[in-house]
Coordinates of C-alpha atoms and ligand atoms in Angstrom, one line a residue:
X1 CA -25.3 210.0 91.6
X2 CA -27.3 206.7 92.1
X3 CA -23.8 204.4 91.7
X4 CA -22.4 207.1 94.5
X5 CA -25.2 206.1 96.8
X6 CA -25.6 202.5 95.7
X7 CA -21.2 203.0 96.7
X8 CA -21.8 204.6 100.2
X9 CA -24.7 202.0 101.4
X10 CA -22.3 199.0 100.1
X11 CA -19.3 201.4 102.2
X12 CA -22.0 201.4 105.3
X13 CA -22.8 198.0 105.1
X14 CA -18.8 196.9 105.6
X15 CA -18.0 199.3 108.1
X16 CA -21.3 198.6 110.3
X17 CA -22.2 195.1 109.1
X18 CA -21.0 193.4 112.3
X19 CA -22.5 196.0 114.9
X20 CA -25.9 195.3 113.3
X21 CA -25.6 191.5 113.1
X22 CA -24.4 191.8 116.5
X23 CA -27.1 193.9 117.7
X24 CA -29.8 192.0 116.3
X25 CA -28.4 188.7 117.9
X26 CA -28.6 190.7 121.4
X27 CA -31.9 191.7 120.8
X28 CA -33.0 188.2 120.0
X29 CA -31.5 186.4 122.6
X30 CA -32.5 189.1 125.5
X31 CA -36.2 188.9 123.8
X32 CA -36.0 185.3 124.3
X33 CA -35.0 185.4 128.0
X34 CA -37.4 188.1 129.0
X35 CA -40.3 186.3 127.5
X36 CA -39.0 182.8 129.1
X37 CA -38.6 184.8 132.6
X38 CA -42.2 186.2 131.8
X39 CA -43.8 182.6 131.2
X40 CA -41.9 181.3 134.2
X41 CA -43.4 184.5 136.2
X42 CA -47.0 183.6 135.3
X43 CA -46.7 179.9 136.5
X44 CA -46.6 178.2 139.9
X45 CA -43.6 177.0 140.8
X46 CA -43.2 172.8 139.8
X47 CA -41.4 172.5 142.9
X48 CA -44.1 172.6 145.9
X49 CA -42.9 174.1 148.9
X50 CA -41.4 171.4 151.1
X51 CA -42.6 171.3 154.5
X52 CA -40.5 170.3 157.7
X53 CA -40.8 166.4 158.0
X54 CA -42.8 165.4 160.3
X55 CA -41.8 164.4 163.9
X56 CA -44.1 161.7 165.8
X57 CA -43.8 161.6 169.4
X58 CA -44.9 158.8 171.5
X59 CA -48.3 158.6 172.5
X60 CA -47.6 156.8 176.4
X61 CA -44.6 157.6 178.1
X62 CA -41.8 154.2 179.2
X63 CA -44.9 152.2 177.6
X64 CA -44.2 148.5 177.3
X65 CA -45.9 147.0 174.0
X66 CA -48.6 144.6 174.8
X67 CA -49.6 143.4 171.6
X68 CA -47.8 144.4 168.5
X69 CA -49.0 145.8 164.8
X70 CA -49.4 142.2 162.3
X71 CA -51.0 142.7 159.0
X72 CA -50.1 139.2 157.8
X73 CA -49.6 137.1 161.0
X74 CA -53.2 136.5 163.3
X75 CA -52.9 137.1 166.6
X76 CA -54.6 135.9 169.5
X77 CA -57.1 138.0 170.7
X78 CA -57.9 135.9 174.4
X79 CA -60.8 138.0 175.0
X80 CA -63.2 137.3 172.3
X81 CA -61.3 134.3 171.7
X82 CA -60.4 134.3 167.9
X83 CA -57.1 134.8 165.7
X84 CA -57.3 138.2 164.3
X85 CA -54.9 140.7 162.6
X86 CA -54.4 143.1 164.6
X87 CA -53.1 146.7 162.7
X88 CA -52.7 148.9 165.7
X89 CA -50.1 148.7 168.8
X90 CA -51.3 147.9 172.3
X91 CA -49.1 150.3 175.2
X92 CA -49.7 149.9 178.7
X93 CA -47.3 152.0 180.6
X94 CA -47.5 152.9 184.8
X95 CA -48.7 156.0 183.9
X96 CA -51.5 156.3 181.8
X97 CA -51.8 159.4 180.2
X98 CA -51.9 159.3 176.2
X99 CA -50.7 162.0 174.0
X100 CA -50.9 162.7 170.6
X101 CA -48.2 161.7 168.6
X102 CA -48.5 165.0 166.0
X103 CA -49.8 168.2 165.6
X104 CA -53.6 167.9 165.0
X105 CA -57.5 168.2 165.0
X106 CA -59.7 166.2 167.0
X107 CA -61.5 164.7 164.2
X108 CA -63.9 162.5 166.2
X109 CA -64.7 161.1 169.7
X110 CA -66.9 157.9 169.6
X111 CA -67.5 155.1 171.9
X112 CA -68.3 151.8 171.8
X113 CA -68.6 148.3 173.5
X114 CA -65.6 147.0 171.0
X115 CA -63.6 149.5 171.3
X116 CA -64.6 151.9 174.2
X117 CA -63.7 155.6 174.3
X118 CA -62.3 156.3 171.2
X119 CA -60.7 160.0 169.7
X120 CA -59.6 160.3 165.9
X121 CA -57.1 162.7 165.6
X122 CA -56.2 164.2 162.0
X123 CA -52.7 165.2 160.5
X124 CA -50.9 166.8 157.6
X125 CA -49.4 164.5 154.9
X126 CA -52.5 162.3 155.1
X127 CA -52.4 160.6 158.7
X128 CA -54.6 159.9 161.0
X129 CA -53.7 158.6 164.5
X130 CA -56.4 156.5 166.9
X131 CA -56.3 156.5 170.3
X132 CA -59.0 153.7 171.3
X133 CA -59.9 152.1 175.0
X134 CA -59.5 155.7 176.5
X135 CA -60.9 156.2 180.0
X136 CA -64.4 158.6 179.4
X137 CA -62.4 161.8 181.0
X138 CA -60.7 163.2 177.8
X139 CA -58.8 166.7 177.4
X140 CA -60.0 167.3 174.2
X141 CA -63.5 168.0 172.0
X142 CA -64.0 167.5 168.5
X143 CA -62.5 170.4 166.5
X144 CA -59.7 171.4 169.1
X145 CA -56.2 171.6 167.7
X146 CA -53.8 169.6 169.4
X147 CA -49.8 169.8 169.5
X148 CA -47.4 166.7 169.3
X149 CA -47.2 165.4 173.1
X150 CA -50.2 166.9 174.3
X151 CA -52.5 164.7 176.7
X152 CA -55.9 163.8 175.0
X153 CA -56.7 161.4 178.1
X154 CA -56.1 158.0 179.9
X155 CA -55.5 154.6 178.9
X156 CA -58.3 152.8 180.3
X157 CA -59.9 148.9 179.7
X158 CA -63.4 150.1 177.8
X159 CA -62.5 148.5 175.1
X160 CA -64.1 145.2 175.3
X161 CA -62.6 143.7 172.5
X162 CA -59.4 143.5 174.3
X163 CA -59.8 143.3 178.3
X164 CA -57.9 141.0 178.8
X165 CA -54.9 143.3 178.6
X166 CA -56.1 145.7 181.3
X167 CA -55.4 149.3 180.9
X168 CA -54.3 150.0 177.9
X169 CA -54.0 151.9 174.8
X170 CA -55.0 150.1 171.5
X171 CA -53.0 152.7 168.8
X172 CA -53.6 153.0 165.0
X173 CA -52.1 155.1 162.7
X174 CA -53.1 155.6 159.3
X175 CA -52.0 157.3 156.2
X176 CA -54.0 158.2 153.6
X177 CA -57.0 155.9 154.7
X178 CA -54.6 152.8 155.2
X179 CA -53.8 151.6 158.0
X180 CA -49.7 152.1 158.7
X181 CA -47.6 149.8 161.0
X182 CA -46.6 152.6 163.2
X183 CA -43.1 150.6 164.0
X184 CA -42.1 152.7 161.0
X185 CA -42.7 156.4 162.3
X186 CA -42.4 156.1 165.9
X187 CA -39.4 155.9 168.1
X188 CA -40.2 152.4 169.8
X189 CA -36.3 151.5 170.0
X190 CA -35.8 154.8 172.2
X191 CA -39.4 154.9 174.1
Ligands
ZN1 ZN1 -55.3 146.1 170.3

């Protein structure tokens, strides 16, 4: 009796063998998969989202360059007559209007003696643009959001660092609290 049983678990065993070895390897490898795509589920993605480059338009329209961006070489500044770095653009165009060069928040409108009128404007990806020597009628307050192109005010000469060159806008762009030359993200070539 017990060899007859012992005979028809070792007859079991041959016939079904493979199906269970093969069943337990499924199970396994879909346990394995569900609880990877389960730890997967619980985390953020790695990848962040990527966001639509940015596109900088031109804060004066057919704007000549007065005075270009120079982080090593001085330039003259005639006005308070003294050899400076200069690490902002100088436009002066026919028409004065100034826009913002990206979608934005006015982050601050200041004025002073140096630099006259003076509006701050806040991006994404860590820049900030500055539109300084602005005439005192601006568009904008602190706080309103602002949309590539949109007119923030006047190039004006209250900026008295730099009257020598007239009307103009003195431009700085800056990227996470550096200041950029902003050769590299504008269209200058095409202005
Ligand atoms: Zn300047």
């Amino acid at each position: 009796m017990e060899i007859q049983e012992k005979n028809k678990f070792v007859e079991f065993v041959k016939r079904f063998g493979f199906v269970i070895a093969a069943a337990l390897v499924l199970l396994i490898v879909g346990l394995t998969f569900g609880i990877m795509a389960l730890t997967n589920g619980g985390q953020t993605p790695s990848v962040p989202v990527v966001n639509k480059p940015l596109e900088f338009s031109m804060p004066m329209q057919n704007a000549s360059i007065l005075k270009d961006f120079s982080s090593t070489e001085l330039q003259e500044n005639v006005t308070l007559n003294q050899w400076e770095a200069h690490l902002s653009i100088d436009f002066a165009s026919e028409n004065t209007a100034v826009y913002s060069v990206l979608d934005g928040t006015i982050e601050s409108i200041t004025s002073s003696y140096l630099h006259g009128n003076v509006v701050t404007i806040k991006h994404d990806e860590g820049f900030v643009s500055q539109y300084s020597s602005l005439g005192k009628d601006l568009l904008v307050k602190v706080g309103d959001k602002v949309n590539a192109g949109q007119k923030i005010g006047d190039a004006d000469s209250t900026a008295s660092g730099e009257t020598d060159m007239g009307n103009h806008l003195h431009f700085t762009l800056s990227k996470d609290g550096v200041k950029v030359d902003p050769n590299n993200y504008l269209d200058l070539q095409n202005k």
